[in-house]
Amino acid sequence: MLTRHQRLDAQCQDTLTEKGGFQDALRDVSSCISLLLTILLTNLIQKNNYKTSSQENSPAMLISSACAILFADYALAHVTAGRTGYGFIGYGINMYHPWCASACRDSISTNGLICDDTVSHHGEHPHDTSMGMKKRAGDNESPSVECIASNVPYLQSVAYCIETHCEDETAVDQVEDWWKRWMLGRAVNQPIPNLTFSQSLASLSTAPNVTLGDGAEEVTTLPVLVDEETYVMNYNAAAQFETIEETHARYGIILLVTCAAIPIAISALSWLPYPASLENKLRAHLFDAPLLARPVTLPWIGPVNVPTRGQSLFMLYIIGMNIILSAAGYRSKQPNAWFPSSRMEISTYVANRAGVLSFANVPLLILFAGRNNILLSLTNWSHSTFLLLHKVVAVLATLEACLHSAMYLQFKVADGTYEAESKLDYWIWGIVGTLVMSLLLPCSIRAIRQRAYEVFLITHILLSIIAIVGCWYHIIYRFSHQWGYDTWLYTAIAVWAFDRLVRFFKFGRFGLKRAIIYQIDDDYLRIYIPGIKAHGHVYVYFPTLTWRVWENHPFSVASSMRAGLGIRSGALASAIEQNTDAEKALEVGSSDDHGIHPFRSSSTNTLAKSPAHNEASLHQDPPQRSTGITLFVRNQSGLTRLLSSVSVPLSTLSLGCIPSGIPAFVEGSYGASGHHISDVAYGADRYPNVLFLIGGVGITAFLPLLRDLRRYDTRILPLRSVTLYWGVRTQALVDAVEHLLYESTLELGWGMIETHVSLTERLDIEDILEKQLSKRGTMVFVCGPKEFSNEARRVVMRHAGQGAVVKLVDEKFDW
């Protein structure tokens, strides 16, 4: 009799196709890289080599002897197109259940079936051909599925086996359903047995009394008994494999759902009433404090953002869950028709689990990276926090993909069938997916993002698409749509498509506008885009500045108003008097970078990109112009240098003329309006002192709030003091900001804000906070360069740990 594994090996050899040119080169290069990834795994296996008197029992020999079996069963068993499954294995997709029925079918040989219409094994699903070979072991032909469907003795044999082995496990209607749908295999449009399960049983005149063993010469013309040892092996194989596959799917779902739901749950805790002392201690010691007490500087990269303890805790959860879910839930079941040893069985399960978890992480990393990440609206976590999580999940997904690939590569190399297997399409596309995912990591380091952001962005998107395509074809060529592995990729594509669709609407709502670029001085530019109302930050496209028309850059909205008509973005009194509106604003789109904590926070996720303005006379009437947004940009390299080349002097404002500008598209708004205002309003009783620590162009992050706080009614907003410390390089930027404040309110100066501007010296953050935090209850707003923000966070949290009542709102200066 031709065994199941011999038949699968025959199918493997028949389905191999020669690849040439690019595919051979790709396979050779990527294989060398992949082999490097397996060195650690191979060494670990060899170190665990147990001593035995027989060489055949060594791990290497076990791998060698079992590799063809596991890979043929798991890979080639699904190479051809079967019926499409929807969902995941165990969650809408059935593999072999009821296991007793599948084991009966797999245990009864069809060597003796009398069928004249034998067909080739080429490309057929093993369940279509595993029952019924007319010729003896070594032949490459089997009866057609139509022949098997009409062979009464065979149907009677399988039915009697099911009747005697499934009586306590499965109801008759379940067996009948399996008999109709899966008895003859999983092929599309395959026939059904000529007799139902009940009819096959009823047609038996007497119970079978002959067991058809291996090597039987006679042609089967009567029903036979199943060999019990063979049945047990097949039952263990089907039952345990499907059980573990269900576990893979369940663990993937757990990982995806919990990592998306926990941020929502933690943010929901903000509505619980916390005593001020408890909230302060939790912020100081658990959530807002930096993970490391000292700044971190890396070679060739410079200072790096140290995550908060809250961020680190959730990162630890994600990493821990991936490790635990990769290592738990395995159990061997021997004797097993598919795996000759527990070692080989568990190794296969581990490799498969790594692949599933890698796929489960893909939707998550795309979700965390999106501009329109729905979690930004459902939590009080910042975009910069989610980008940090995106990086962690991306690393984990890549490591799991490498583990999956490395283990199967080791299996095939040890088995000696690597050369043949590597010519299959699914193998080549699997290499593409793993290799590109591995390439994405070094291409995304901070040094590359800072020095060539435009190149990083387009290559990051293109490589990500190639990785998804590689994973897709790896699944399609190997399993078709049968087992639901492509569902993970459908989910990832849906998340990406949602983000792009929302971006399209935000991009198209304003249409084509004109951006007027004013030159303030050598360091700063002011961008005015009329006809738009926006808040938070926006992404601006300048299609005529470069051939890369898809490029866009984020800018903080410093002002959105109509000159001479006052504030347009919402007044502070309104935020206080209309509590329901303010609470809604707190819920939606908050993005301050406290890190991760359950307390309500309220800052918009503004990416402060170099703001600027000029020395145009504050005493001249501002020009009358339509509603528009004002952005400040620091003149550096890349896009800002191109913008500077098309700028006009700011003095043109005093002439009353409006230059034609350049074409621009605006995508936005991002970040909810009024959140900083609500933060101050709700926290006034607990934090009556408001302190701003601003570095350079970081002023734009809080300029709308500063504008409103210049005049506030102490009867409805019981603040004791509002103080601004601003370290800035040039007077031109100070004049530009003051001019913008005058344009929006027609009032000179900073009003009730105690202002300290340092033009020549760095702010002494330690000394400032030492004095300001001695007051009872202080809310500290920080935005500036990385070193500036990191130092402010460390000092604030140290004072909080010593008992100072303080809340930190840290707007990230960059991502």
PDB file of C-alpha atoms in Angstrom, residues 154-281:
ATOM      1  CA  TYR A 154     -15.435   1.501   0.147  1.00  0.00           C
ATOM      2  CA  LEU A 155     -18.339   3.694   1.295  1.00  0.00           C
ATOM      3  CA  GLN A 156     -19.617   0.835   3.463  1.00  0.00           C
ATOM      4  CA  SER A 157     -16.172   0.383   5.041  1.00  0.00           C
ATOM      5  CA  VAL A 158     -15.856   4.052   5.966  1.00  0.00           C
ATOM      6  CA  ALA A 159     -19.451   4.208   7.219  1.00  0.00           C
ATOM      7  CA  TYR A 160     -19.034   1.127   9.425  1.00  0.00           C
ATOM      8  CA  CYS A 161     -15.812   2.554  10.873  1.00  0.00           C
ATOM      9  CA  ILE A 162     -17.575   5.811  11.692  1.00  0.00           C
ATOM     10  CA  GLU A 163     -20.513   3.960  13.220  1.00  0.00           C
ATOM     11  CA  THR A 164     -18.254   1.967  15.534  1.00  0.00           C
ATOM     12  CA  HIS A 165     -15.863   4.783  16.461  1.00  0.00           C
ATOM     13  CA  CYS A 166     -18.017   7.930  16.558  1.00  0.00           C
ATOM     14  CA  GLU A 167     -21.094   6.770  18.437  1.00  0.00           C
ATOM     15  CA  ASP A 168     -20.227   8.680  21.589  1.00  0.00           C
ATOM     16  CA  GLU A 169     -18.671  11.685  19.924  1.00  0.00           C
ATOM     17  CA  THR A 170     -20.747  12.958  17.055  1.00  0.00           C
ATOM     18  CA  ALA A 171     -24.452  13.179  16.253  1.00  0.00           C
ATOM     19  CA  VAL A 172     -25.705  11.517  13.112  1.00  0.00           C
ATOM     20  CA  ASP A 173     -26.659  14.803  11.450  1.00  0.00           C
ATOM     21  CA  GLN A 174     -23.100  16.060  11.936  1.00  0.00           C
ATOM     22  CA  VAL A 175     -21.731  12.907  10.343  1.00  0.00           C
ATOM     23  CA  GLU A 176     -24.166  13.229   7.462  1.00  0.00           C
ATOM     24  CA  ASP A 177     -23.071  16.814   6.899  1.00  0.00           C
ATOM     25  CA  TRP A 178     -19.386  15.821   6.968  1.00  0.00           C
ATOM     26  CA  TRP A 179     -20.111  12.890   4.647  1.00  0.00           C
ATOM     27  CA  LYS A 180     -21.692  15.161   2.084  1.00  0.00           C
ATOM     28  CA  ARG A 181     -19.176  18.003   2.289  1.00  0.00           C
ATOM     29  CA  TRP A 182     -15.825  16.480   3.175  1.00  0.00           C
ATOM     30  CA  MET A 183     -15.914  12.719   2.658  1.00  0.00           C
ATOM     31  CA  LEU A 184     -14.324  12.928  -0.792  1.00  0.00           C
ATOM     32  CA  GLY A 185     -12.065  15.886  -0.054  1.00  0.00           C
ATOM     33  CA  ARG A 186     -12.080  19.684  -0.206  1.00  0.00           C
ATOM     34  CA  ALA A 187     -11.901  20.307  -3.947  1.00  0.00           C
ATOM     35  CA  VAL A 188     -14.195  22.866  -5.533  1.00  0.00           C
ATOM     36  CA  ASN A 189     -17.247  21.414  -7.323  1.00  0.00           C
ATOM     37  CA  GLN A 190     -16.382  17.864  -6.356  1.00  0.00           C
ATOM     38  CA  PRO A 191     -19.160  15.234  -6.426  1.00  0.00           C
ATOM     39  CA  ILE A 192     -20.796  13.821  -3.324  1.00  0.00           C
ATOM     40  CA  PRO A 193     -20.906  10.115  -2.451  1.00  0.00           C
ATOM     41  CA  ASN A 194     -23.623   8.199  -4.291  1.00  0.00           C
ATOM     42  CA  LEU A 195     -24.856   6.878  -0.950  1.00  0.00           C
ATOM     43  CA  THR A 196     -25.423   8.887   2.195  1.00  0.00           C
ATOM     44  CA  PHE A 197     -23.878   7.791   5.457  1.00  0.00           C
ATOM     45  CA  SER A 198     -27.146   6.220   6.598  1.00  0.00           C
ATOM     46  CA  GLN A 199     -27.699   4.508   3.254  1.00  0.00           C
ATOM     47  CA  SER A 200     -24.185   3.082   3.305  1.00  0.00           C
ATOM     48  CA  LEU A 201     -24.805   1.570   6.733  1.00  0.00           C
ATOM     49  CA  ALA A 202     -28.226   0.267   5.761  1.00  0.00           C
ATOM     50  CA  SER A 203     -26.778  -1.453   2.694  1.00  0.00           C
ATOM     51  CA  LEU A 204     -24.541  -3.646   4.873  1.00  0.00           C
ATOM     52  CA  SER A 205     -26.030  -7.146   5.075  1.00  0.00           C
ATOM     53  CA  THR A 206     -23.423  -8.325   7.580  1.00  0.00           C
ATOM     54  CA  ALA A 207     -20.741  -6.606   9.596  1.00  0.00           C
ATOM     55  CA  PRO A 208     -17.259  -6.599   8.008  1.00  0.00           C
ATOM     56  CA  ASN A 209     -14.946  -9.261   9.430  1.00  0.00           C
ATOM     57  CA  VAL A 210     -11.771  -8.783   7.367  1.00  0.00           C
ATOM     58  CA  THR A 211      -9.076  -6.214   7.996  1.00  0.00           C
ATOM     59  CA  LEU A 212      -7.362  -5.107   4.802  1.00  0.00           C
ATOM     60  CA  GLY A 213      -3.710  -4.724   5.716  1.00  0.00           C
ATOM     61  CA  ASP A 214      -0.734  -3.292   3.954  1.00  0.00           C
ATOM     62  CA  GLY A 215       0.452  -5.329   0.980  1.00  0.00           C
ATOM     63  CA  ALA A 216      -2.830  -7.148   0.423  1.00  0.00           C
ATOM     64  CA  GLU A 217      -2.943  -8.664  -3.047  1.00  0.00           C
ATOM     65  CA  GLU A 218      -6.673  -9.190  -3.423  1.00  0.00           C
ATOM     66  CA  VAL A 219      -8.959  -6.641  -4.987  1.00  0.00           C
ATOM     67  CA  THR A 220     -11.375  -5.192  -2.464  1.00  0.00           C
ATOM     68  CA  THR A 221     -14.868  -6.273  -3.337  1.00  0.00           C
ATOM     69  CA  LEU A 222     -16.263  -6.418   0.169  1.00  0.00           C
ATOM     70  CA  PRO A 223     -16.342  -3.929   3.059  1.00  0.00           C
ATOM     71  CA  VAL A 224     -13.363  -4.190   5.418  1.00  0.00           C
ATOM     72  CA  LEU A 225     -12.481  -3.336   9.004  1.00  0.00           C
ATOM     73  CA  VAL A 226     -10.113  -0.520   9.843  1.00  0.00           C
ATOM     74  CA  ASP A 227      -6.758  -1.368  11.339  1.00  0.00           C
ATOM     75  CA  GLU A 228      -7.046  -0.026  14.894  1.00  0.00           C
ATOM     76  CA  GLU A 229      -3.432   1.021  15.196  1.00  0.00           C
ATOM     77  CA  THR A 230      -3.678   2.972  11.967  1.00  0.00           C
ATOM     78  CA  TYR A 231      -6.948   4.538  13.098  1.00  0.00           C
ATOM     79  CA  VAL A 232      -5.454   5.755  16.387  1.00  0.00           C
ATOM     80  CA  MET A 233      -2.491   7.305  14.597  1.00  0.00           C
ATOM     81  CA  ASN A 234      -4.724   9.131  12.120  1.00  0.00           C
ATOM     82  CA  TYR A 235      -7.142  10.234  14.830  1.00  0.00           C
ATOM     83  CA  ASN A 236      -4.320  11.661  16.957  1.00  0.00           C
ATOM     84  CA  ALA A 237      -2.888  13.459  13.937  1.00  0.00           C
ATOM     85  CA  ALA A 238      -6.135  15.081  12.821  1.00  0.00           C
ATOM     86  CA  ALA A 239      -7.432  15.903  16.294  1.00  0.00           C
ATOM     87  CA  GLN A 240      -4.241  17.351  17.678  1.00  0.00           C
ATOM     88  CA  PHE A 241      -3.278  19.271  14.551  1.00  0.00           C
ATOM     89  CA  GLU A 242      -6.666  20.975  14.300  1.00  0.00           C
ATOM     90  CA  THR A 243      -6.722  21.655  18.041  1.00  0.00           C
ATOM     91  CA  ILE A 244      -3.353  23.391  17.846  1.00  0.00           C
ATOM     92  CA  GLU A 245      -4.420  25.290  14.735  1.00  0.00           C
ATOM     93  CA  GLU A 246      -7.467  26.547  16.637  1.00  0.00           C
ATOM     94  CA  THR A 247      -5.113  27.639  19.402  1.00  0.00           C
ATOM     95  CA  HIS A 248      -2.982  29.530  16.886  1.00  0.00           C
ATOM     96  CA  ALA A 249      -6.044  31.431  15.675  1.00  0.00           C
ATOM     97  CA  ARG A 250      -7.346  32.042  19.208  1.00  0.00           C
ATOM     98  CA  TYR A 251      -4.013  33.402  20.415  1.00  0.00           C
ATOM     99  CA  GLY A 252      -3.743  35.652  17.363  1.00  0.00           C
ATOM    100  CA  ILE A 253      -7.196  37.055  18.050  1.00  0.00           C
ATOM    101  CA  ILE A 254      -6.337  37.574  21.726  1.00  0.00           C
ATOM    102  CA  LEU A 255      -3.174  39.457  20.786  1.00  0.00           C
ATOM    103  CA  LEU A 256      -4.918  41.704  18.272  1.00  0.00           C
ATOM    104  CA  VAL A 257      -8.002  42.451  20.377  1.00  0.00           C
ATOM    105  CA  THR A 258      -6.245  43.088  23.697  1.00  0.00           C
ATOM    106  CA  CYS A 259      -3.581  45.345  22.217  1.00  0.00           C
ATOM    107  CA  ALA A 260      -6.334  47.454  20.642  1.00  0.00           C
ATOM    108  CA  ALA A 261      -8.749  47.343  23.584  1.00  0.00           C
ATOM    109  CA  ILE A 262      -6.395  47.969  26.522  1.00  0.00           C
ATOM    110  CA  PRO A 263      -5.655  51.584  25.497  1.00  0.00           C
ATOM    111  CA  ILE A 264      -9.405  52.229  25.403  1.00  0.00           C
ATOM    112  CA  ALA A 265      -9.908  50.595  28.794  1.00  0.00           C
ATOM    113  CA  ILE A 266      -7.073  52.543  30.412  1.00  0.00           C
ATOM    114  CA  SER A 267      -8.378  55.810  29.000  1.00  0.00           C
ATOM    115  CA  ALA A 268     -11.866  54.996  30.266  1.00  0.00           C
ATOM    116  CA  LEU A 269     -10.436  54.894  33.780  1.00  0.00           C
ATOM    117  CA  SER A 270      -9.956  58.654  33.497  1.00  0.00           C
ATOM    118  CA  TRP A 271     -13.622  59.109  34.369  1.00  0.00           C
ATOM    119  CA  LEU A 272     -13.155  57.588  37.797  1.00  0.00           C
ATOM    120  CA  PRO A 273     -12.707  60.086  40.638  1.00  0.00           C
ATOM    121  CA  TYR A 274      -9.131  59.991  41.924  1.00  0.00           C
ATOM    122  CA  PRO A 275      -7.886  61.829  45.024  1.00  0.00           C
ATOM    123  CA  ALA A 276      -5.352  64.467  44.043  1.00  0.00           C
ATOM    124  CA  SER A 277      -2.598  62.821  46.103  1.00  0.00           C
ATOM    125  CA  LEU A 278      -3.148  59.411  44.504  1.00  0.00           C
ATOM    126  CA  GLU A 279      -3.265  60.793  40.966  1.00  0.00           C
ATOM    127  CA  ASN A 280      -0.100  62.775  41.589  1.00  0.00           C
ATOM    128  CA  LYS A 281       1.781  59.737  42.895  1.00  0.00           C
TER     129      LYS A 281
END
